[in-house]
PDB file of C-alpha atoms in Angstrom:
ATOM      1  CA  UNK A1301       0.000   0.000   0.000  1.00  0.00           C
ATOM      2  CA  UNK A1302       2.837   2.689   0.740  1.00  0.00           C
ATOM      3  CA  UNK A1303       3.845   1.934  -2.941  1.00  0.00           C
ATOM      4  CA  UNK A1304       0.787   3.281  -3.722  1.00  0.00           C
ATOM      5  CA  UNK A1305       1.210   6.550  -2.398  1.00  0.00           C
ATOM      6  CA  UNK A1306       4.964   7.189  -3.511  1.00  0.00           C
ATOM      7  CA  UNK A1307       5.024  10.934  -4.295  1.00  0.00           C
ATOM      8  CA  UNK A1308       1.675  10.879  -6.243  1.00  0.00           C
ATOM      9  CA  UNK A1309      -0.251  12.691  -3.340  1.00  0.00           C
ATOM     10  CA  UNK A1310       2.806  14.316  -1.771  1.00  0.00           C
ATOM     11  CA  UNK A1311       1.581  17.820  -0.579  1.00  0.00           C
ATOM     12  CA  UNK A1312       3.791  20.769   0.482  1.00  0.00           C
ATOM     13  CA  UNK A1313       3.018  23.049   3.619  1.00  0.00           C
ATOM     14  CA  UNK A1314       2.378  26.304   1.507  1.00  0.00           C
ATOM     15  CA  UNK A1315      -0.555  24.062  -0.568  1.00  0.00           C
ATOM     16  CA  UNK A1316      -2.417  23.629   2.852  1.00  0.00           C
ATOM     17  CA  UNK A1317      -3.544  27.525   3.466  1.00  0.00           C
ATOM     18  CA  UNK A1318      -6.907  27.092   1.815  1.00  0.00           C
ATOM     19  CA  UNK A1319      -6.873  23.755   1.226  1.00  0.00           C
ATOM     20  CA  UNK A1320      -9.969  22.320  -0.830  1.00  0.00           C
ATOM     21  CA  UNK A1321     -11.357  18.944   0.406  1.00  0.00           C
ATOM     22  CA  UNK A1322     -11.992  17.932  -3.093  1.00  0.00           C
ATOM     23  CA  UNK A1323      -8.620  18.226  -4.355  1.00  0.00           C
ATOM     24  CA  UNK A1324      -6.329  15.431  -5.558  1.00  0.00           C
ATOM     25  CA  UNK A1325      -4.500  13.846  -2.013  1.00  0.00           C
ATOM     26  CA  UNK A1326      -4.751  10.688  -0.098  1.00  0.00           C
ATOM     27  CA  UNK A1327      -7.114  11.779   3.527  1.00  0.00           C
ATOM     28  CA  UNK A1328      -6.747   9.530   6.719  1.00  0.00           C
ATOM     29  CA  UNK A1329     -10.539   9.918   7.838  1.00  0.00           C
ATOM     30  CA  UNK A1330     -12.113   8.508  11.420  1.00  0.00           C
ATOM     31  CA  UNK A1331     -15.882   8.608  12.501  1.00  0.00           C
ATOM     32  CA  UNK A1332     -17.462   7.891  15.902  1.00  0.00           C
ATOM     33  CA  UNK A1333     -20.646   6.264  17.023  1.00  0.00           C
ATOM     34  CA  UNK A1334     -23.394   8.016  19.070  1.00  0.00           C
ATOM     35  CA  UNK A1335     -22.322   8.430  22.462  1.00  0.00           C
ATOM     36  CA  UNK A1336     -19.388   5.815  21.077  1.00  0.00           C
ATOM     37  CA  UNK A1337     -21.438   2.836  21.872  1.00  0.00           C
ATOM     38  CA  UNK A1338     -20.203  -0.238  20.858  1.00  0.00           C
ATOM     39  CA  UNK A1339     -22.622  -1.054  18.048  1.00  0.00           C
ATOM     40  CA  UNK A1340     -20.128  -2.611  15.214  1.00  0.00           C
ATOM     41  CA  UNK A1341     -18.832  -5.613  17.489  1.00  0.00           C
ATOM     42  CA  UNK A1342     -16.223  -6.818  19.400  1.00  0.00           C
ATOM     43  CA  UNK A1343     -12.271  -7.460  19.582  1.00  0.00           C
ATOM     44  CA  UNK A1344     -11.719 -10.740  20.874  1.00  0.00           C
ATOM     45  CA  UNK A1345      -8.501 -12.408  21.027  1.00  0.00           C
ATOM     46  CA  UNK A1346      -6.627  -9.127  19.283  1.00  0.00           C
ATOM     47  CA  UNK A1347      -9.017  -9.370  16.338  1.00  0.00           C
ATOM     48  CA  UNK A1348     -12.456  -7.996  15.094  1.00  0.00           C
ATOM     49  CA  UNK A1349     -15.653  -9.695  15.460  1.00  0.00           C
ATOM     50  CA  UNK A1350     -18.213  -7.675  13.387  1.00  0.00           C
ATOM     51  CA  UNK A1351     -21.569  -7.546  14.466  1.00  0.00           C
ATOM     52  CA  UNK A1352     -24.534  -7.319  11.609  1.00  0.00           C
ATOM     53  CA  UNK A1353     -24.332  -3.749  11.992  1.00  0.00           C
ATOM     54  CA  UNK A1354     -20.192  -3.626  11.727  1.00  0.00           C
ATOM     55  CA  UNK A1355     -20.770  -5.129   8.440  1.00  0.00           C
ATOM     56  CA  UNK A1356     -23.278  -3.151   7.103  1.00  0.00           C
ATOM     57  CA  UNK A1357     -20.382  -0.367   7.933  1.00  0.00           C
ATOM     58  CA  UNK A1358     -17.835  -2.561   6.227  1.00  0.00           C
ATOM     59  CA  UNK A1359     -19.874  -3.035   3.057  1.00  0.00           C
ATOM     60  CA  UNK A1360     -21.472   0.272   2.969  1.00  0.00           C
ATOM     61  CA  UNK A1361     -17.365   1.591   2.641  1.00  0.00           C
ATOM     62  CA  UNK A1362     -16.872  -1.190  -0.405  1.00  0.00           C
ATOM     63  CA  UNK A1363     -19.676   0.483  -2.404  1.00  0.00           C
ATOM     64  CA  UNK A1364     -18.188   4.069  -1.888  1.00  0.00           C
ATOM     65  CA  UNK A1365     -15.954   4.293  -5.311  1.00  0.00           C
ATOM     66  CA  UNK A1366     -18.753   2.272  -7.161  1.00  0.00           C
ATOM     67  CA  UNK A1367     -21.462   5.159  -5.554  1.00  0.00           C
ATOM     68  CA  UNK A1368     -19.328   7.805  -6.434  1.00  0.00           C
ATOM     69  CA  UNK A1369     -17.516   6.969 -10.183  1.00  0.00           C
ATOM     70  CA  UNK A1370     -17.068  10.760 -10.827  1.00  0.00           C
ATOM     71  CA  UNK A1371     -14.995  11.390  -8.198  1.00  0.00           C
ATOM     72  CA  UNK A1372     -12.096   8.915  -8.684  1.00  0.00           C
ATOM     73  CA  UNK A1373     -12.050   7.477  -5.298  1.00  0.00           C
ATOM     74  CA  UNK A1374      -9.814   4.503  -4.313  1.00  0.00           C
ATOM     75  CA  UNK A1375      -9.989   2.948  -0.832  1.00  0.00           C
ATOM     76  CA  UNK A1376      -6.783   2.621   1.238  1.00  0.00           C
ATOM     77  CA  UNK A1377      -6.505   0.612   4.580  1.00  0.00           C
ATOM     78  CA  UNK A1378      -9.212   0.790   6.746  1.00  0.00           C
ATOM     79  CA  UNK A1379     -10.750  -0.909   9.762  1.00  0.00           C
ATOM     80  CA  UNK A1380     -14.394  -0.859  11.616  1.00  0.00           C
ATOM     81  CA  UNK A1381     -13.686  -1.020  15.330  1.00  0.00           C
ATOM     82  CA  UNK A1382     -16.152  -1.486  17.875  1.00  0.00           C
ATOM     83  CA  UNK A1383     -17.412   1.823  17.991  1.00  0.00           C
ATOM     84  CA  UNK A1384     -15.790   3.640  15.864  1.00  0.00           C
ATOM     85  CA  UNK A1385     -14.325   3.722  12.273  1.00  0.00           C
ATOM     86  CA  UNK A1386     -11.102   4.445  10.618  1.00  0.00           C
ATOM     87  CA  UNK A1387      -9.699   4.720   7.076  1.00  0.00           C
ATOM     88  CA  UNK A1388      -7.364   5.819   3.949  1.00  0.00           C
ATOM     89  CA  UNK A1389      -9.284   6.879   1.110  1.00  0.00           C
ATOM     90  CA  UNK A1390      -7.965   8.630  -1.874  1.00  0.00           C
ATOM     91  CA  UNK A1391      -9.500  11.079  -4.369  1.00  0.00           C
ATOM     92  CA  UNK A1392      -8.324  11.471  -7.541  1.00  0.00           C
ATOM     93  CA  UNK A1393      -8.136  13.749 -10.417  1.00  0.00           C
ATOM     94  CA  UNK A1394     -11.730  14.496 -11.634  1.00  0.00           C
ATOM     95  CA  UNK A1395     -13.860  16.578 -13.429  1.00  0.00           C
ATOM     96  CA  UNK A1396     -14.865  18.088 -10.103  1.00  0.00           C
ATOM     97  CA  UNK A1397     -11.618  19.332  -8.734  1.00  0.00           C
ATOM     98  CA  UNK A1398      -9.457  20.377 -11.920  1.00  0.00           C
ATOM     99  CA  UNK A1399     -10.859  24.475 -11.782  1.00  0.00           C
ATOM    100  CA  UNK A1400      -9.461  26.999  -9.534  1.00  0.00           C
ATOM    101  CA  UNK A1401     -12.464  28.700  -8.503  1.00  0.00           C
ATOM    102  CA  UNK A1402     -13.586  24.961  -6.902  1.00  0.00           C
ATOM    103  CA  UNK A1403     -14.009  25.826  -3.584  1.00  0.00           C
ATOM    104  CA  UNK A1404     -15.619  23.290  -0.809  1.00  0.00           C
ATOM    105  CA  UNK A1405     -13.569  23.711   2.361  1.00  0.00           C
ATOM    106  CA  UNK A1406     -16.067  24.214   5.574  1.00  0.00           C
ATOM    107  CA  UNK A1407     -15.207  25.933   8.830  1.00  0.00           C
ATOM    108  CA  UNK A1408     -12.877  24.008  11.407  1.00  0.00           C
ATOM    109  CA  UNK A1409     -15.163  25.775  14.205  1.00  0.00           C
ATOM    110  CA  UNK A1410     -18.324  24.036  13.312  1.00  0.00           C
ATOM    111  CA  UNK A1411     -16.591  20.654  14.502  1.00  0.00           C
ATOM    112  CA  UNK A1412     -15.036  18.999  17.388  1.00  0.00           C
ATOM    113  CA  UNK A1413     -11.845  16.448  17.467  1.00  0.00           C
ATOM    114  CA  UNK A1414     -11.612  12.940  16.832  1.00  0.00           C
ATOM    115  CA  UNK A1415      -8.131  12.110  16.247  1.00  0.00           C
ATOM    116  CA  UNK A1416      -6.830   9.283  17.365  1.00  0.00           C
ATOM    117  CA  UNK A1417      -3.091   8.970  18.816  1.00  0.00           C
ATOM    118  CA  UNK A1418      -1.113   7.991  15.107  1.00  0.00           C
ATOM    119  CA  UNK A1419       2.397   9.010  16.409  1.00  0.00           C
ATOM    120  CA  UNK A1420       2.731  11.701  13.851  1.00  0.00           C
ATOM    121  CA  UNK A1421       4.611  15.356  14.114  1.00  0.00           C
ATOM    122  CA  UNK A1422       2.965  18.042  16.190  1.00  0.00           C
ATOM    123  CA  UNK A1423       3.980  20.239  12.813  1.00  0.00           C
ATOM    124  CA  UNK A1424       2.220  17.819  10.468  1.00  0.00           C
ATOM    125  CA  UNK A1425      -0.782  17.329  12.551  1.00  0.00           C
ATOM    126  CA  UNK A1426      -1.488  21.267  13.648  1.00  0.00           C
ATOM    127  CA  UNK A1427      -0.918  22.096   9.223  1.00  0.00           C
ATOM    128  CA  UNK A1428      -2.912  18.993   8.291  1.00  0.00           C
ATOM    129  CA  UNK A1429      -5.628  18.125  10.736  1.00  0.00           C
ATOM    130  CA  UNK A1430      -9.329  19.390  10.159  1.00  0.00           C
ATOM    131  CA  UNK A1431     -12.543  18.815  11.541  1.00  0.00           C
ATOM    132  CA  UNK A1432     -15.837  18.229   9.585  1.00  0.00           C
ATOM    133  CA  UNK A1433     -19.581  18.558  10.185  1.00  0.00           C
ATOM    134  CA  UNK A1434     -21.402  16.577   7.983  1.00  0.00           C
ATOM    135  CA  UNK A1435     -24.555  18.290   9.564  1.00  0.00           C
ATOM    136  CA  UNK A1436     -26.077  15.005  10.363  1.00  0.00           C
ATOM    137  CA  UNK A1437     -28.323  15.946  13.506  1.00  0.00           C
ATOM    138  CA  UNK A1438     -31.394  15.561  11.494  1.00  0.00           C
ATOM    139  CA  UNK A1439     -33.641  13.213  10.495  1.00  0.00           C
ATOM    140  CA  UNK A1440     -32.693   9.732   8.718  1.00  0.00           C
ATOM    141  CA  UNK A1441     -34.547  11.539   5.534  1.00  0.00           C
ATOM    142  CA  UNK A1442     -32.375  14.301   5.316  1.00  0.00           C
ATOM    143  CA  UNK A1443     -29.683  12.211   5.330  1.00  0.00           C
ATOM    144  CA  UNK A1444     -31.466   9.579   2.541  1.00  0.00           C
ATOM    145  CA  UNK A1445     -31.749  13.256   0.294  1.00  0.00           C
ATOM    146  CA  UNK A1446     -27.788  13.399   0.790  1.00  0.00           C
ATOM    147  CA  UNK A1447     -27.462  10.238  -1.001  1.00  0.00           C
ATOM    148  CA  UNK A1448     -29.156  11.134  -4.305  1.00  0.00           C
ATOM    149  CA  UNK A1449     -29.121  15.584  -4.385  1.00  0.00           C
ATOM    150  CA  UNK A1450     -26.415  17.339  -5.764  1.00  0.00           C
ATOM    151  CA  UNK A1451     -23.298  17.030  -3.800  1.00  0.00           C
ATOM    152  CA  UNK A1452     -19.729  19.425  -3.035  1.00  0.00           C
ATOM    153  CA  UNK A1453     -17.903  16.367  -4.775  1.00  0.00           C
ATOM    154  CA  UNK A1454     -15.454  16.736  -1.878  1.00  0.00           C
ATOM    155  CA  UNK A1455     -14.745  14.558   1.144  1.00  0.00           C
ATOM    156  CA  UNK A1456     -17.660  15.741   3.731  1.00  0.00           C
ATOM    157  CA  UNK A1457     -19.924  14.614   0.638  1.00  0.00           C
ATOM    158  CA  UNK A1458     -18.498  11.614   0.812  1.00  0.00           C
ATOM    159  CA  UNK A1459     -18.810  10.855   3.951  1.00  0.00           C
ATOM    160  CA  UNK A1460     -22.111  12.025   4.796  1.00  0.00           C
ATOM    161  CA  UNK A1461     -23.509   9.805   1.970  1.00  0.00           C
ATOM    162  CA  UNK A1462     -21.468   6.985   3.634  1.00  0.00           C
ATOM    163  CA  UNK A1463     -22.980   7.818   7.175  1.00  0.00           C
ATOM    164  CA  UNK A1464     -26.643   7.551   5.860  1.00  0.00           C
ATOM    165  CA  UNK A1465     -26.147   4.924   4.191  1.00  0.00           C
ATOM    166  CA  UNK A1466     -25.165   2.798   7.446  1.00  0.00           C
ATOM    167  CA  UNK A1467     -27.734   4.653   9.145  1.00  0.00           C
ATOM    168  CA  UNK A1468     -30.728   3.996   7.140  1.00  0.00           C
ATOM    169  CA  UNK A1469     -29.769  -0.402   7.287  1.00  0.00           C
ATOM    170  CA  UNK A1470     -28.471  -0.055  10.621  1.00  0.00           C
ATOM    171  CA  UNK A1471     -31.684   1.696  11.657  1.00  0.00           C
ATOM    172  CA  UNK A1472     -33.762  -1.259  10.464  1.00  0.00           C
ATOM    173  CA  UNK A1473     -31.820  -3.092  13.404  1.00  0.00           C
ATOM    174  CA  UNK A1474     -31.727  -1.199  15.829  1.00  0.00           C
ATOM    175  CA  UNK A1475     -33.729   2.825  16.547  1.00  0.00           C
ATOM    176  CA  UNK A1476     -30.974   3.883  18.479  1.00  0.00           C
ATOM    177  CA  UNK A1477     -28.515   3.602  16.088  1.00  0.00           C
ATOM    178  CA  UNK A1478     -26.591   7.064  15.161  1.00  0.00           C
ATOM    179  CA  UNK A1479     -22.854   9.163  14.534  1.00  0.00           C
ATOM    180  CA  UNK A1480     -21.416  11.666  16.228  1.00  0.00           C
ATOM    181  CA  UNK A1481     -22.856  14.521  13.901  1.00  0.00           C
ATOM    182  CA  UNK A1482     -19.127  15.161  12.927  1.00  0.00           C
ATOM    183  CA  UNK A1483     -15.589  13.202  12.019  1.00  0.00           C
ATOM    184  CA  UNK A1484     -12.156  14.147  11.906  1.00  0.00           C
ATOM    185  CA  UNK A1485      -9.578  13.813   8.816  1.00  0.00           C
ATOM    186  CA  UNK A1486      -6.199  14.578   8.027  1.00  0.00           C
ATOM    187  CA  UNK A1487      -4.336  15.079   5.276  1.00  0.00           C
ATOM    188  CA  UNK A1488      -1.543  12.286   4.479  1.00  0.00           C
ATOM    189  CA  UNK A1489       1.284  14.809   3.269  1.00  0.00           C
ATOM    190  CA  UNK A1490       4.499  12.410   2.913  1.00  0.00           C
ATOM    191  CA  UNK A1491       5.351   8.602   2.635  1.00  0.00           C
ATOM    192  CA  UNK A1492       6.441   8.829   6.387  1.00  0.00           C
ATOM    193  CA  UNK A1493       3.073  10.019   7.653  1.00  0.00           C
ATOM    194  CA  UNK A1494       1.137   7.628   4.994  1.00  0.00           C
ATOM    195  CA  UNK A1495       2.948   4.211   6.454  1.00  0.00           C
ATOM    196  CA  UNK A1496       2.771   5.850  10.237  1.00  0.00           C
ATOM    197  CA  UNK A1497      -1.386   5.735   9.671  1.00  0.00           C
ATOM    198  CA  UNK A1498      -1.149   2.390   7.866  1.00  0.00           C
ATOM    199  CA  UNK A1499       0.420   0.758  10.891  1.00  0.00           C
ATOM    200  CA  UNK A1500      -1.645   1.975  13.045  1.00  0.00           C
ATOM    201  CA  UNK A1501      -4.899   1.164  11.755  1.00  0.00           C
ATOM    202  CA  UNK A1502      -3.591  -2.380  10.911  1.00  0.00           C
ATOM    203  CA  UNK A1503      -3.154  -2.562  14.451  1.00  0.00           C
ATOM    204  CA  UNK A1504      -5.666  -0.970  16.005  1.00  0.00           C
ATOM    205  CA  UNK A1505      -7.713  -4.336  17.569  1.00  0.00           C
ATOM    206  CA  UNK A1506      -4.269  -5.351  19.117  1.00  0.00           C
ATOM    207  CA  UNK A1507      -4.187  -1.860  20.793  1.00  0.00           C
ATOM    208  CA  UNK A1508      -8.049  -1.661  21.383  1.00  0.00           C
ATOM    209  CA  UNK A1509      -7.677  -2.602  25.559  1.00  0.00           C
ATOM    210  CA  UNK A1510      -6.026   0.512  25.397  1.00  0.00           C
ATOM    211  CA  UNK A1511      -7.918   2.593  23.080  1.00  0.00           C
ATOM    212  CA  UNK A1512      -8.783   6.059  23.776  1.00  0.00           C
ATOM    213  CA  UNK A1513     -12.349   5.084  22.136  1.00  0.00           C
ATOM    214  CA  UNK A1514     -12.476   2.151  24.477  1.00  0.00           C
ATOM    215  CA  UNK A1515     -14.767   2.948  27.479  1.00  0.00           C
ATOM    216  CA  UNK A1516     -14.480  -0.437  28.981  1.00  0.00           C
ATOM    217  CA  UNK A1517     -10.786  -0.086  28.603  1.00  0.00           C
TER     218      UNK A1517
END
């Protein structure tokens, strides 16, 4: 996988004031449950038992290039934890993001933090990290309308379709299924960041008794 990223989605500090969430680069994206309950399943014996709704998460992710062919997505590591979820996913050069007046970046101060504890540089996460509302606080139809009305054709979009998705099968399990209304992503800048976030979601159910998202831990 790091020979996938190489210098193809390398990104300099000076690119990052103003940076557009629909632009080319490879983002290192995590999402929470409601209240972080443990809805997707459990880690037992240092691996990941899903749970009906953990693969509806897992699957819903799968379909995410196939939803969204204009966009040039490709899906990097990734891993559905217990209650929350983490993952690489790339965007690509598209007909969406090759204009200069392209412009879908939303305010840091509508969102709070969910970033977990990669081992990365203070530098790289205070230019890189961002926090995104993808406004779901609504009803499960507001979030069905995100799926098929026009979208930003940026990463929020792509997550919020992603969240309803899950939300709308997961609902038809359990009514007290929901997300934390917003999720935290960061931009992979360099090779040494890229396999730093690699290992550590490859590893994250041998680290989970220990897991800042663990509440029984």
């Amino acid at each position: 996988m790091t020979e996938k990223y190489k210098n193809k989605y390398r990104i300099s500090s000076a690119r990052l004031n103003g940076w557009d969430y629909g632009w080319v680069a490879a983002y290192f994206v995590t999402l929470c449950t409601k209240k972080q309950e443990h809805y997707f399943g459990t880690v037992v014996r240092d691996e990941m038992q899903l749970s009906l709704i953990g693969r509806i998460v897992y699957a819903a992710w799968m379909k995410t290039p196939t939803i969204r062919p204009d966009m040039n997505l490709e899906l990097g590591e990734f891993v559905v934890m217990p209650n929350h979820f983490h993952a690489v996913i790339f965007i690509g050069d598209n007909e969406f993001n090759r204009h200069p007046d392209h412009s879908t970046t939303i305010p840091a101060k509508e969102c709070t933090d969910a970033m977990p504890c990669v081992s990365i540089s203070a530098k790289e996460l205070r230019d890189a990290k961002h926090c995104v509302c993808t406004w779901q606080k609504n009803s499960v139809e507001t979030e069905f309308k995100n799926l098929f009305a026009a979208q930003s054709k940026n990463l929020a979009s792509i997550i919020r379709g992603f969240k309803a998705l899950v939300t709308i099968n997961a609902r038809r399990l359990t009514s007290d299924f929901g997300w934390q209304a917003r999720f935290h992503d960061h931009i992979i800048r360099n090779e040494k960041s890229f396999a730093k976030i690699l290992e550590y979601i490859k590893y994250n159910p041998l680290t989970w008794e220990k897991d800042k998202f663990n509440k029984m831990g």
